[in-house]
mmCIF file of C-alpha atoms in Angstrom:
data_model
loop_
_atom_site.group_PDB
_atom_site.id
_atom_site.type_symbol
_atom_site.label_atom_id
_atom_site.label_comp_id
_atom_site.label_asym_id
_atom_site.label_seq_id
_atom_site.Cartn_x
_atom_site.Cartn_y
_atom_site.Cartn_z
ATOM 1 C CA MET I 1 0.000 0.000 0.000
ATOM 2 C CA GLN I 2 1.299 3.417 -0.894
ATOM 3 C CA ARG I 3 1.828 5.311 2.321
ATOM 4 C CA ARG I 4 0.954 8.998 2.227
ATOM 5 C CA ARG I 5 0.792 10.989 5.425
ATOM 6 C CA THR I 6 -0.533 14.429 6.151
ATOM 7 C CA GLY I 7 1.307 16.887 8.331
ATOM 8 C CA THR I 8 5.032 17.364 8.764
ATOM 9 C CA ILE I 9 7.694 15.711 10.867
ATOM 10 C CA ALA I 10 8.109 17.725 14.044
ATOM 11 C CA VAL I 11 11.507 18.431 15.595
ATOM 12 C CA ILE I 12 12.520 16.192 18.490
ATOM 13 C CA SER I 13 11.911 18.016 21.736
ATOM 14 C CA ALA I 14 14.552 18.899 24.259
ATOM 15 C CA LEU I 15 13.530 15.826 26.223
ATOM 16 C CA GLY I 16 14.240 13.595 23.231
ATOM 17 C CA MET I 17 17.766 12.495 24.122
ATOM 18 C CA THR I 18 19.044 9.457 22.258
ATOM 19 C CA VAL I 19 19.102 6.155 24.098
ATOM 20 C CA ALA I 20 20.112 2.715 22.914
ATOM 21 C CA LEU I 21 17.335 0.133 22.878
ATOM 22 C CA GLY I 22 18.617 -3.252 23.909
ATOM 23 C CA GLY I 23 18.419 -5.691 21.010
ATOM 24 C CA CYS I 24 17.314 -3.141 18.416
ATOM 25 C CA GLY I 25 18.697 -3.805 14.978
ATOM 26 C CA LEU I 26 20.198 -7.169 15.964
ATOM 27 C CA ALA I 27 17.384 -9.505 15.031
ATOM 28 C CA GLY I 28 18.081 -10.033 11.351
ATOM 29 C CA GLY I 29 20.194 -7.314 9.809
ATOM 30 C CA SER I 30 21.377 -3.745 10.023
ATOM 31 C CA ASP I 31 18.079 -2.415 8.653
ATOM 32 C CA ASP I 32 15.852 -4.299 11.102
ATOM 33 C CA VAL I 33 13.939 -2.197 13.622
ATOM 34 C CA THR I 34 12.434 -3.252 16.934
ATOM 35 C CA LEU I 35 9.431 -1.222 18.072
ATOM 36 C CA ARG I 36 8.332 -1.170 21.691
ATOM 37 C CA LEU I 37 4.674 -0.807 22.637
ATOM 38 C CA VAL I 38 3.310 -0.451 26.165
ATOM 39 C CA ALA I 39 -0.353 -1.459 26.327
ATOM 40 C CA ALA I 40 -3.159 -1.796 28.842
ATOM 41 C CA ASP I 41 -4.692 -5.132 29.795
ATOM 42 C CA TYR I 42 -8.390 -5.420 28.958
ATOM 43 C CA GLY I 43 -8.710 -8.984 30.169
ATOM 44 C CA ASP I 44 -9.895 -10.176 33.552
ATOM 45 C CA GLY I 45 -7.438 -13.048 33.878
ATOM 46 C CA ALA I 46 -4.696 -15.010 32.152
ATOM 47 C CA GLY I 47 -7.194 -16.652 29.834
ATOM 48 C CA ASN I 48 -8.122 -13.471 28.011
ATOM 49 C CA SER I 49 -5.222 -11.177 28.838
ATOM 50 C CA SER I 50 -4.395 -8.591 26.200
ATOM 51 C CA LYS I 51 -1.017 -10.330 26.023
ATOM 52 C CA LYS I 52 -2.729 -13.035 23.977
ATOM 53 C CA TYR I 53 -4.329 -10.530 21.612
ATOM 54 C CA TRP I 54 -1.115 -8.624 20.999
ATOM 55 C CA GLY I 55 0.913 -11.819 20.757
ATOM 56 C CA SER I 56 -1.267 -13.114 17.935
ATOM 57 C CA LEU I 57 -1.431 -9.778 16.113
ATOM 58 C CA VAL I 58 2.326 -9.179 16.344
ATOM 59 C CA LYS I 59 3.097 -12.680 15.074
ATOM 60 C CA GLU I 60 0.948 -12.079 11.989
ATOM 61 C CA PHE I 61 2.377 -8.590 11.442
ATOM 62 C CA GLU I 62 5.989 -9.743 11.704
ATOM 63 C CA ALA I 63 5.333 -12.539 9.215
ATOM 64 C CA GLU I 64 4.318 -9.880 6.690
ATOM 65 C CA HIS I 65 7.010 -7.385 7.757
ATOM 66 C CA PRO I 66 10.171 -9.415 8.513
ATOM 67 C CA ASP I 67 12.268 -6.247 8.925
ATOM 68 C CA ILE I 68 10.100 -4.926 11.795
ATOM 69 C CA LYS I 69 9.964 -6.578 15.214
ATOM 70 C CA VAL I 70 7.462 -5.493 17.860
ATOM 71 C CA GLU I 71 7.859 -6.002 21.601
ATOM 72 C CA VAL I 72 4.674 -5.455 23.610
ATOM 73 C CA SER I 73 4.611 -4.974 27.385
ATOM 74 C CA VAL I 74 1.124 -5.272 28.898
ATOM 75 C CA TYR I 75 0.234 -3.768 32.290
ATOM 76 C CA SER I 76 -2.991 -3.572 34.281
ATOM 77 C CA TRP I 77 -5.035 -0.390 34.124
ATOM 78 C CA ASN I 78 -3.942 0.283 37.695
ATOM 79 C CA ASP I 79 -0.326 0.564 36.540
ATOM 80 C CA VAL I 80 -0.056 1.286 32.830
ATOM 81 C CA ASP I 81 -0.393 5.088 32.824
ATOM 82 C CA ARG I 82 2.087 5.403 35.680
ATOM 83 C CA LYS I 83 4.482 2.987 33.967
ATOM 84 C CA VAL I 84 4.566 5.015 30.756
ATOM 85 C CA LYS I 85 5.026 8.239 32.702
ATOM 86 C CA GLU I 86 8.001 6.724 34.537
ATOM 87 C CA MET I 87 9.534 5.421 31.303
ATOM 88 C CA VAL I 88 9.290 8.807 29.625
ATOM 89 C CA ALA I 89 10.716 10.575 32.686
ATOM 90 C CA SER I 90 13.696 8.207 32.808
ATOM 91 C CA GLY I 91 14.480 8.575 29.097
ATOM 92 C CA ASP I 92 13.379 5.001 28.322
ATOM 93 C CA THR I 93 10.501 6.175 26.137
ATOM 94 C CA PRO I 94 8.631 3.478 24.195
ATOM 95 C CA ASP I 95 7.787 3.923 20.532
ATOM 96 C CA MET I 96 4.054 3.631 21.210
ATOM 97 C CA ALA I 97 1.754 3.608 24.212
ATOM 98 C CA GLN I 98 -1.852 2.506 24.452
ATOM 99 C CA ILE I 99 -3.141 4.113 27.639
ATOM 100 C CA GLY I 100 -5.813 6.405 29.052
ATOM 101 C CA ALA I 101 -4.644 9.919 28.114
ATOM 102 C CA TYR I 102 -2.437 11.550 25.533
ATOM 103 C CA ALA I 103 -2.735 15.323 25.998
ATOM 104 C CA ASP I 104 0.120 15.861 28.430
ATOM 105 C CA TYR I 105 2.617 14.138 26.129
ATOM 106 C CA ALA I 106 1.317 16.014 23.106
ATOM 107 C CA ASP I 107 1.558 19.324 24.953
ATOM 108 C CA LYS I 108 5.230 18.635 25.683
ATOM 109 C CA GLY I 109 5.952 17.984 22.015
ATOM 110 C CA LEU I 110 6.750 14.317 22.520
ATOM 111 C CA LEU I 111 4.274 12.782 20.072
ATOM 112 C CA TYR I 112 4.033 12.368 16.347
ATOM 113 C CA LYS I 113 0.921 13.843 14.830
ATOM 114 C CA ALA I 114 -1.466 11.098 13.782
ATOM 115 C CA GLY I 115 -1.002 12.208 10.190
ATOM 116 C CA ASP I 116 2.766 11.744 10.469
ATOM 117 C CA VAL I 117 2.429 8.015 11.041
ATOM 118 C CA LEU I 118 -0.948 6.860 9.727
ATOM 119 C CA SER I 119 -1.862 6.483 6.071
ATOM 120 C CA ILE I 120 -4.621 8.817 4.915
ATOM 121 C CA PRO I 121 -7.259 6.032 4.638
ATOM 122 C CA THR I 122 -6.498 4.808 8.152
ATOM 123 C CA GLN I 123 -6.731 8.241 9.745
ATOM 124 C CA ALA I 124 -9.901 9.064 7.801
ATOM 125 C CA ASP I 125 -11.567 5.875 9.075
ATOM 126 C CA PHE I 126 -11.711 6.974 12.725
ATOM 127 C CA ALA I 127 -15.180 7.760 14.058
ATOM 128 C CA SER I 128 -15.472 11.521 13.791
ATOM 129 C CA GLN I 129 -16.219 12.370 17.411
ATOM 130 C CA LEU I 130 -13.365 10.152 18.570
ATOM 131 C CA ALA I 131 -10.929 11.692 16.098
ATOM 132 C CA SER I 132 -11.983 15.149 17.295
ATOM 133 C CA ALA I 133 -11.410 14.147 20.907
ATOM 134 C CA GLY I 134 -7.859 13.196 19.923
ATOM 135 C CA GLN I 135 -7.071 16.716 18.715
ATOM 136 C CA ILE I 136 -5.310 19.618 20.382
ATOM 137 C CA HIS I 137 -5.677 22.958 18.595
ATOM 138 C CA GLY I 138 -7.159 21.144 15.620
ATOM 139 C CA ILE I 139 -4.281 18.672 15.215
ATOM 140 C CA GLN I 140 -4.785 15.001 16.022
ATOM 141 C CA TYR I 141 -2.213 13.386 18.295
ATOM 142 C CA GLY I 142 -4.353 10.860 20.152
ATOM 143 C CA MET I 143 -5.503 7.873 18.093
ATOM 144 C CA PRO I 144 -8.593 6.242 19.590
ATOM 145 C CA PHE I 145 -8.005 2.585 20.319
ATOM 146 C CA ALA I 146 -11.093 1.343 22.150
ATOM 147 C CA ALA I 147 -14.439 2.882 23.000
ATOM 148 C CA SER I 148 -17.488 2.160 25.088
ATOM 149 C CA THR I 149 -20.680 3.798 26.203
ATOM 150 C CA ARG I 150 -22.887 3.261 29.241
ATOM 151 C CA LEU I 151 -26.421 1.961 29.653
ATOM 152 C CA LEU I 152 -28.490 1.340 32.758
ATOM 153 C CA PHE I 153 -28.507 -2.387 33.522
ATOM 154 C CA TYR I 154 -31.331 -3.821 35.602
ATOM 155 C CA ASN I 155 -31.923 -7.300 36.994
ATOM 156 C CA LYS I 156 -35.046 -8.606 35.254
ATOM 157 C CA THR I 157 -35.697 -11.291 37.847
ATOM 158 C CA LEU I 158 -35.687 -8.804 40.711
ATOM 159 C CA PHE I 159 -37.784 -6.325 38.735
ATOM 160 C CA ASP I 160 -40.370 -8.949 37.808
ATOM 161 C CA LYS I 161 -40.601 -10.108 41.417
ATOM 162 C CA ALA I 162 -41.290 -6.530 42.533
ATOM 163 C CA GLY I 163 -43.655 -5.840 39.610
ATOM 164 C CA LEU I 164 -41.489 -3.047 38.199
ATOM 165 C CA ASP I 165 -40.797 -1.549 34.797
ATOM 166 C CA ALA I 166 -37.445 -0.185 33.729
ATOM 167 C CA PRO I 167 -37.071 3.453 34.859
ATOM 168 C CA LYS I 168 -37.228 6.390 32.431
ATOM 169 C CA THR I 169 -36.825 9.260 34.902
ATOM 170 C CA TRP I 170 -34.970 9.925 38.129
ATOM 171 C CA ASP I 171 -38.234 9.623 40.061
ATOM 172 C CA ASP I 172 -38.874 6.246 38.432
ATOM 173 C CA LEU I 173 -35.389 5.114 39.428
ATOM 174 C CA ALA I 174 -35.867 6.199 43.048
ATOM 175 C CA SER I 175 -39.309 4.566 43.208
ATOM 176 C CA ASP I 176 -37.971 1.320 41.739
ATOM 177 C CA ALA I 177 -35.054 1.366 44.170
ATOM 178 C CA ALA I 178 -37.409 1.772 47.121
ATOM 179 C CA ALA I 179 -39.520 -1.174 45.924
ATOM 180 C CA LEU I 180 -36.408 -3.302 45.489
ATOM 181 C CA LYS I 181 -35.236 -2.430 48.989
ATOM 182 C CA ALA I 182 -38.604 -3.516 50.338
ATOM 183 C CA GLN I 183 -38.012 -6.879 48.631
ATOM 184 C CA GLY I 184 -34.692 -7.236 50.459
ATOM 185 C CA VAL I 185 -32.398 -6.455 47.511
ATOM 186 C CA LYS I 186 -28.908 -5.761 48.842
ATOM 187 C CA TYR I 187 -28.040 -2.960 46.405
ATOM 188 C CA PRO I 188 -31.241 -1.443 44.955
ATOM 189 C CA TYR I 189 -29.063 0.976 42.973
ATOM 190 C CA ALA I 190 -25.290 0.480 43.053
ATOM 191 C CA LEU I 191 -23.537 3.871 43.110
ATOM 192 C CA PRO I 192 -19.781 3.269 42.668
ATOM 193 C CA LEU I 193 -18.104 6.541 43.627
ATOM 194 C CA GLY I 194 -15.000 4.807 44.960
ATOM 195 C CA PRO I 195 -11.550 5.715 43.661
ATOM 196 C CA GLU I 196 -11.382 3.108 40.893
ATOM 197 C CA GLU I 197 -13.695 4.808 38.389
ATOM 198 C CA ALA I 198 -15.716 7.456 40.204
ATOM 199 C CA GLN I 199 -15.231 9.873 37.327
ATOM 200 C CA ALA I 200 -17.357 7.648 35.057
ATOM 201 C CA GLU I 201 -20.359 7.285 37.377
ATOM 202 C CA THR I 202 -20.117 10.983 38.169
ATOM 203 C CA MET I 203 -20.132 12.069 34.541
ATOM 204 C CA GLN I 204 -23.046 9.782 33.693
ATOM 205 C CA TRP I 205 -25.163 11.395 36.404
ATOM 206 C CA LEU I 206 -24.065 14.934 35.552
ATOM 207 C CA LEU I 207 -25.046 14.443 31.922
ATOM 208 C CA SER I 208 -28.419 13.016 32.924
ATOM 209 C CA GLY I 209 -29.027 16.189 34.942
ATOM 210 C CA GLY I 210 -28.229 18.478 32.023
ATOM 211 C CA GLY I 211 -24.725 19.331 33.223
ATOM 212 C CA GLY I 212 -21.274 17.875 32.749
ATOM 213 C CA TYR I 213 -17.618 18.502 33.443
ATOM 214 C CA THR I 214 -17.235 21.419 31.044
ATOM 215 C CA GLU I 215 -19.238 24.194 29.428
ATOM 216 C CA THR I 216 -19.772 24.443 25.681
ATOM 217 C CA ILE I 217 -16.725 26.688 25.420
ATOM 218 C CA GLY I 218 -14.609 24.040 27.137
ATOM 219 C CA ALA I 219 -14.094 25.633 30.564
ATOM 220 C CA TYR I 220 -14.626 23.437 33.618
ATOM 221 C CA SER I 221 -18.045 23.793 35.224
ATOM 222 C CA LEU I 222 -18.058 21.221 37.995
ATOM 223 C CA ASP I 223 -19.930 23.480 40.423
ATOM 224 C CA SER I 224 -22.684 24.505 37.990
ATOM 225 C CA ALA I 225 -26.214 24.751 39.321
ATOM 226 C CA GLN I 226 -27.233 21.642 37.363
ATOM 227 C CA ASN I 227 -24.373 19.593 38.803
ATOM 228 C CA VAL I 228 -25.076 20.683 42.376
ATOM 229 C CA GLU I 229 -28.746 19.845 41.914
ATOM 230 C CA THR I 230 -27.871 16.407 40.535
ATOM 231 C CA PHE I 231 -25.689 15.458 43.488
ATOM 232 C CA ALA I 232 -28.136 16.936 45.983
ATOM 233 C CA TRP I 233 -30.788 14.650 44.476
ATOM 234 C CA LEU I 234 -28.481 11.636 44.677
ATOM 235 C CA LYS I 235 -27.725 12.328 48.309
ATOM 236 C CA ASP I 236 -31.291 13.106 49.386
ATOM 237 C CA GLU I 237 -33.279 10.632 47.283
ATOM 238 C CA LEU I 238 -30.986 7.624 47.048
ATOM 239 C CA VAL I 239 -28.108 7.591 49.511
ATOM 240 C CA SER I 240 -29.835 9.089 52.556
ATOM 241 C CA LYS I 241 -32.770 6.716 52.075
ATOM 242 C CA GLY I 242 -30.528 3.660 52.120
ATOM 243 C CA LEU I 243 -31.155 2.762 48.478
ATOM 244 C CA THR I 244 -27.521 2.387 47.412
ATOM 245 C CA GLY I 245 -26.555 -0.651 49.474
ATOM 246 C CA PRO I 246 -24.446 -1.506 52.515
ATOM 247 C CA VAL I 247 -21.162 -0.075 51.167
ATOM 248 C CA ALA I 248 -20.828 3.699 51.199
ATOM 249 C CA PRO I 249 -20.644 5.059 47.624
ATOM 250 C CA ALA I 250 -17.230 6.609 48.383
ATOM 251 C CA LYS I 251 -15.901 3.103 49.131
ATOM 252 C CA LEU I 252 -17.707 1.170 46.401
ATOM 253 C CA ASN I 253 -15.544 0.540 43.335
ATOM 254 C CA ARG I 254 -16.892 -0.220 39.877
ATOM 255 C CA ALA I 255 -15.400 -3.737 39.743
ATOM 256 C CA ASP I 256 -17.064 -4.641 43.042
ATOM 257 C CA ALA I 257 -20.388 -3.192 41.874
ATOM 258 C CA PHE I 258 -20.178 -5.233 38.664
ATOM 259 C CA ALA I 259 -19.338 -8.371 40.637
ATOM 260 C CA ALA I 260 -22.334 -7.766 42.907
ATOM 261 C CA PHE I 261 -24.599 -7.379 39.867
ATOM 262 C CA ALA I 262 -23.280 -10.637 38.428
ATOM 263 C CA ALA I 263 -24.005 -12.272 41.791
ATOM 264 C CA GLY I 264 -27.634 -11.126 41.617
ATOM 265 C CA ASP I 265 -27.327 -8.646 44.479
ATOM 266 C CA VAL I 266 -27.886 -5.420 42.504
ATOM 267 C CA GLY I 267 -31.149 -4.115 41.115
ATOM 268 C CA MET I 268 -29.734 -1.370 38.884
ATOM 269 C CA LEU I 269 -26.408 0.166 37.945
ATOM 270 C CA ASN I 270 -24.683 1.920 35.078
ATOM 271 C CA GLY I 271 -22.623 -0.537 33.069
ATOM 272 C CA HIS I 272 -20.554 -0.908 29.944
ATOM 273 C CA PRO I 273 -20.601 -3.851 27.496
ATOM 274 C CA SER I 274 -18.236 -6.111 29.442
ATOM 275 C CA LEU I 275 -20.868 -6.465 32.164
ATOM 276 C CA MET I 276 -23.088 -8.415 29.769
ATOM 277 C CA LYS I 277 -20.739 -11.381 29.598
ATOM 278 C CA ALA I 278 -20.039 -11.387 33.339
ATOM 279 C CA ALA I 279 -23.745 -11.314 34.212
ATOM 280 C CA ALA I 280 -24.718 -13.916 31.618
ATOM 281 C CA ALA I 281 -21.976 -16.255 32.849
ATOM 282 C CA LYS I 282 -23.605 -16.228 36.293
ATOM 283 C CA GLY I 283 -27.098 -16.760 34.891
ATOM 284 C CA VAL I 284 -28.362 -13.260 35.671
ATOM 285 C CA LYS I 285 -31.216 -12.156 33.428
ATOM 286 C CA PHE I 286 -30.817 -8.473 32.715
ATOM 287 C CA GLY I 287 -32.192 -5.650 30.623
ATOM 288 C CA MET I 288 -30.505 -2.481 29.397
ATOM 289 C CA VAL I 289 -32.034 0.950 28.841
ATOM 290 C CA PRO I 290 -30.678 4.473 28.319
ATOM 291 C CA MET I 291 -29.792 6.345 31.488
ATOM 292 C CA PRO I 292 -32.886 7.981 33.009
ATOM 293 C CA GLY I 293 -32.857 11.764 33.116
ATOM 294 C CA LYS I 294 -34.418 14.293 35.418
ATOM 295 C CA ASP I 295 -37.638 14.506 33.409
ATOM 296 C CA GLY I 296 -37.222 11.705 30.869
ATOM 297 C CA GLU I 297 -34.596 9.689 29.055
ATOM 298 C CA SER I 298 -31.216 11.374 29.357
ATOM 299 C CA LYS I 299 -30.361 13.444 26.278
ATOM 300 C CA ALA I 300 -26.684 12.511 26.500
ATOM 301 C CA THR I 301 -24.696 9.508 27.579
ATOM 302 C CA MET I 302 -21.092 9.109 28.510
ATOM 303 C CA GLY I 303 -18.612 7.747 26.047
ATOM 304 C CA VAL I 304 -15.135 6.559 26.937
ATOM 305 C CA ALA I 305 -12.162 6.198 24.628
ATOM 306 C CA ASP I 306 -8.689 4.854 25.305
ATOM 307 C CA TRP I 307 -5.783 6.114 23.279
ATOM 308 C CA MET I 308 -2.862 5.030 21.176
ATOM 309 C CA MET I 309 0.024 7.463 20.772
ATOM 310 C CA ALA I 310 3.343 7.402 18.935
ATOM 311 C CA PHE I 311 6.429 8.904 20.550
ATOM 312 C CA LYS I 312 9.026 10.728 18.437
ATOM 313 C CA LYS I 313 12.027 10.048 20.650
ATOM 314 C CA ASN I 314 13.367 6.925 18.944
ATOM 315 C CA GLY I 315 12.451 7.873 15.391
ATOM 316 C CA HIS I 316 11.044 4.848 13.537
ATOM 317 C CA GLN I 317 8.289 6.969 12.016
ATOM 318 C CA ASP I 318 7.745 4.780 8.966
ATOM 319 C CA GLN I 319 7.862 1.514 10.923
ATOM 320 C CA ILE I 320 5.423 2.828 13.513
ATOM 321 C CA GLY I 321 3.124 3.805 10.677
ATOM 322 C CA GLU I 322 3.309 0.368 9.085
ATOM 323 C CA PHE I 323 2.428 -1.270 12.391
ATOM 324 C CA LEU I 324 -0.406 1.097 13.295
ATOM 325 C CA ASP I 325 -1.980 0.795 9.865
ATOM 326 C CA TYR I 326 -2.032 -2.946 10.547
ATOM 327 C CA VAL I 327 -3.451 -2.475 14.050
ATOM 328 C CA TYR I 328 -6.308 -0.390 12.629
ATOM 329 C CA ASP I 329 -7.158 -2.789 9.816
ATOM 330 C CA LYS I 330 -10.927 -3.388 9.919
ATOM 331 C CA GLN I 331 -10.695 -7.053 10.868
ATOM 332 C CA ASN I 332 -8.148 -6.430 13.613
ATOM 333 C CA VAL I 333 -10.332 -3.691 15.108
ATOM 334 C CA LEU I 334 -13.328 -6.029 14.997
ATOM 335 C CA ASP I 335 -11.373 -8.892 16.570
ATOM 336 C CA PHE I 336 -10.248 -6.718 19.474
ATOM 337 C CA SER I 337 -13.702 -5.213 20.014
ATOM 338 C CA ARG I 338 -15.383 -8.604 20.006
ATOM 339 C CA THR I 339 -12.804 -10.171 22.292
ATOM 340 C CA TYR I 340 -13.310 -7.545 24.996
ATOM 341 C CA ASP I 341 -16.921 -6.440 24.372
ATOM 342 C CA LEU I 342 -15.860 -2.954 23.346
ATOM 343 C CA LEU I 343 -16.946 -0.679 20.520
ATOM 344 C CA PRO I 344 -14.925 -0.188 17.338
ATOM 345 C CA VAL I 345 -13.198 3.152 16.889
ATOM 346 C CA THR I 346 -13.314 3.068 13.085
ATOM 347 C CA GLU I 347 -16.245 3.641 10.743
ATOM 348 C CA SER I 348 -15.515 0.512 8.702
ATOM 349 C CA ALA I 349 -15.520 -1.782 11.731
ATOM 350 C CA SER I 350 -18.594 -0.060 13.205
ATOM 351 C CA ALA I 351 -20.488 -0.582 9.954
ATOM 352 C CA ALA I 352 -19.587 -4.268 9.988
ATOM 353 C CA MET I 353 -20.618 -4.645 13.628
ATOM 354 C CA SER I 354 -23.952 -2.908 13.059
ATOM 355 C CA THR I 355 -25.085 -5.645 10.674
ATOM 356 C CA ALA I 356 -23.329 -8.798 11.941
ATOM 357 C CA ASP I 357 -25.549 -11.228 13.858
ATOM 358 C CA GLU I 358 -22.760 -12.055 16.294
ATOM 359 C CA ASP I 359 -22.638 -8.432 17.457
ATOM 360 C CA GLN I 360 -26.326 -8.038 18.218
ATOM 361 C CA ASP I 361 -25.742 -7.582 21.958
ATOM 362 C CA LEU I 362 -23.383 -4.660 21.368
ATOM 363 C CA ARG I 363 -25.716 -2.725 19.095
ATOM 364 C CA PRO I 364 -27.506 -0.793 21.875
ATOM 365 C CA PHE I 365 -24.125 0.561 22.980
ATOM 366 C CA LEU I 366 -23.050 1.202 19.390
ATOM 367 C CA LYS I 367 -26.234 3.212 18.843
ATOM 368 C CA GLU I 368 -25.317 5.481 21.756
ATOM 369 C CA LEU I 369 -21.756 6.188 20.609
ATOM 370 C CA PRO I 370 -22.397 8.949 18.013
ATOM 371 C CA LEU I 371 -24.350 10.969 20.592
ATOM 372 C CA SER I 372 -22.021 10.316 23.517
ATOM 373 C CA GLU I 373 -19.863 12.859 25.302
ATOM 374 C CA LEU I 374 -16.303 12.002 26.259
ATOM 375 C CA TYR I 375 -14.120 13.140 29.115
ATOM 376 C CA PRO I 376 -12.272 16.404 28.345
ATOM 377 C CA VAL I 377 -9.203 14.401 27.359
ATOM 378 C CA ALA I 378 -7.735 17.163 25.181
ATOM 379 C CA LYS I 379 -7.091 19.191 28.328
ATOM 380 C CA THR I 380 -3.645 18.633 29.794
ATOM 381 C CA SER I 381 -5.246 19.350 33.172
ATOM 382 C CA TRP I 382 -7.664 16.427 32.891
ATOM 383 C CA ALA I 383 -5.336 13.908 34.533
ATOM 384 C CA ASP I 384 -5.152 16.012 37.707
ATOM 385 C CA VAL I 385 -8.860 16.827 37.683
ATOM 386 C CA ASN I 386 -9.719 13.183 37.077
ATOM 387 C CA ALA I 387 -7.605 12.142 40.078
ATOM 388 C CA ALA I 388 -9.268 14.773 42.276
ATOM 389 C CA ILE I 389 -12.750 13.609 41.285
ATOM 390 C CA LYS I 390 -11.874 10.004 42.097
ATOM 391 C CA GLN I 391 -10.564 11.020 45.494
ATOM 392 C CA ARG I 392 -13.276 13.448 46.615
ATOM 393 C CA ILE I 393 -16.611 13.066 44.823
ATOM 394 C CA GLY I 394 -17.882 10.338 47.131
ATOM 395 C CA GLN I 395 -17.838 12.881 49.966
ATOM 396 C CA ALA I 396 -20.593 14.827 48.188
ATOM 397 C CA VAL I 397 -23.198 12.187 49.044
ATOM 398 C CA ALA I 398 -21.893 11.237 52.495
ATOM 399 C CA SER I 399 -24.189 11.887 55.451
ATOM 400 C CA ASP I 400 -22.007 14.770 56.603
ATOM 401 C CA GLY I 401 -21.110 15.935 53.096
ATOM 402 C CA SER I 402 -22.251 18.942 51.122
ATOM 403 C CA PRO I 403 -22.643 18.515 47.345
ATOM 404 C CA ALA I 404 -22.207 22.258 46.784
ATOM 405 C CA ALA I 405 -19.065 22.433 48.919
ATOM 406 C CA VAL I 406 -17.420 19.362 47.392
ATOM 407 C CA LEU I 407 -18.152 20.471 43.838
ATOM 408 C CA SER I 408 -16.909 23.977 44.634
ATOM 409 C CA ARG I 409 -13.595 22.595 45.890
ATOM 410 C CA LEU I 410 -13.286 20.421 42.797
ATOM 411 C CA GLN I 411 -13.974 23.448 40.624
ATOM 412 C CA THR I 412 -11.187 25.343 42.376
ATOM 413 C CA THR I 413 -8.835 22.434 41.743
ATOM 414 C CA ALA I 414 -9.887 22.231 38.097
ATOM 415 C CA THR I 415 -9.497 25.946 37.490
ATOM 416 C CA ALA I 416 -6.030 25.947 39.015
ATOM 417 C CA ALA I 417 -4.973 22.883 37.034
ATOM 418 C CA ASP I 418 -6.322 24.376 33.830
ATOM 419 C CA SER I 419 -4.360 27.574 34.317
ATOM 420 C CA GLY I 420 -1.176 25.714 35.180
ATOM 421 C CA GLN I 421 -1.012 26.965 38.763
#
């Protein structure tokens, strides 16, 4: 394939000191190149670890490109972002990283533009809203790698026993939760605001209340009137009435909430596609509906994207491009998405998934993706704001907490981070 790339090759930054990569160029000749990729693990055990996915893909790629070797190091989501940060700081920068955020590296001039490494057809195939989220000042640096949206899962068996219908509004949700509690359900509504993924549950609720993390112009608006009202409702109508279960929301992590749903102990919770397989494996009958809103179905849902990025430090621009074009081949994107119950990030793979019988379960999530809102990942401040939300937001619904006060403090943190203070 003729490789044509948009953009220009940027100058290596001051941090881009040359280092020797052990083993590079020794595999088969002086022109051989070894690329290093650090990637996140999407599996839940050794049986479906991302190591297996990358191992198979790399083997096939190397068979077609004998002059390019690829070494992939896979880390858990608890460690991968930190690991890449440490590698870059120590001068041991990988060629590529597939992690949760790209903006800080792009802001420091460490990344190739997407157009410097991807062929034009590959770059043009990204879903438009995901490609836009990968841009800073109109230039794409972050390449979306995996995506998901959220739906409200509910336990059909528990709902049928209580004579309930799936909720469409906040009041419906609170009423259903009260009825489930009366039936002895352990977690009528699971509200995971613990440090693992509190930012996701928070954003889903803020969007359902007409708010969000940022204004239209992009400035943080965590303490907006809509957001304060949303968390006041959560505290008063769910948490204070004992409808969120025996574990305080600030201590309930997403993985534990999902496990409780799969065990049949949760009436309702926000979930992404991977929950389907976990619940079905335990025999839980479930339904999925759009997130209820204040007065009706929520007008927006949360989308999440993880990112691939290419570092300039070691060069290897052409070889990185060859590999990433292979990674984003339609069938490879489909294989990854199907393996881990995630949504494709390319238009070609999404079109295939929307009509394939084997992907029927993912279609409700796929339908939500074009209308979803993503975290403000183009902000270099997002990493700090994200960490602050994870640490503090659970306090907003605690018995002695104040939603307005907690959101005000988070807004102060966000404003300072955004201005570089």
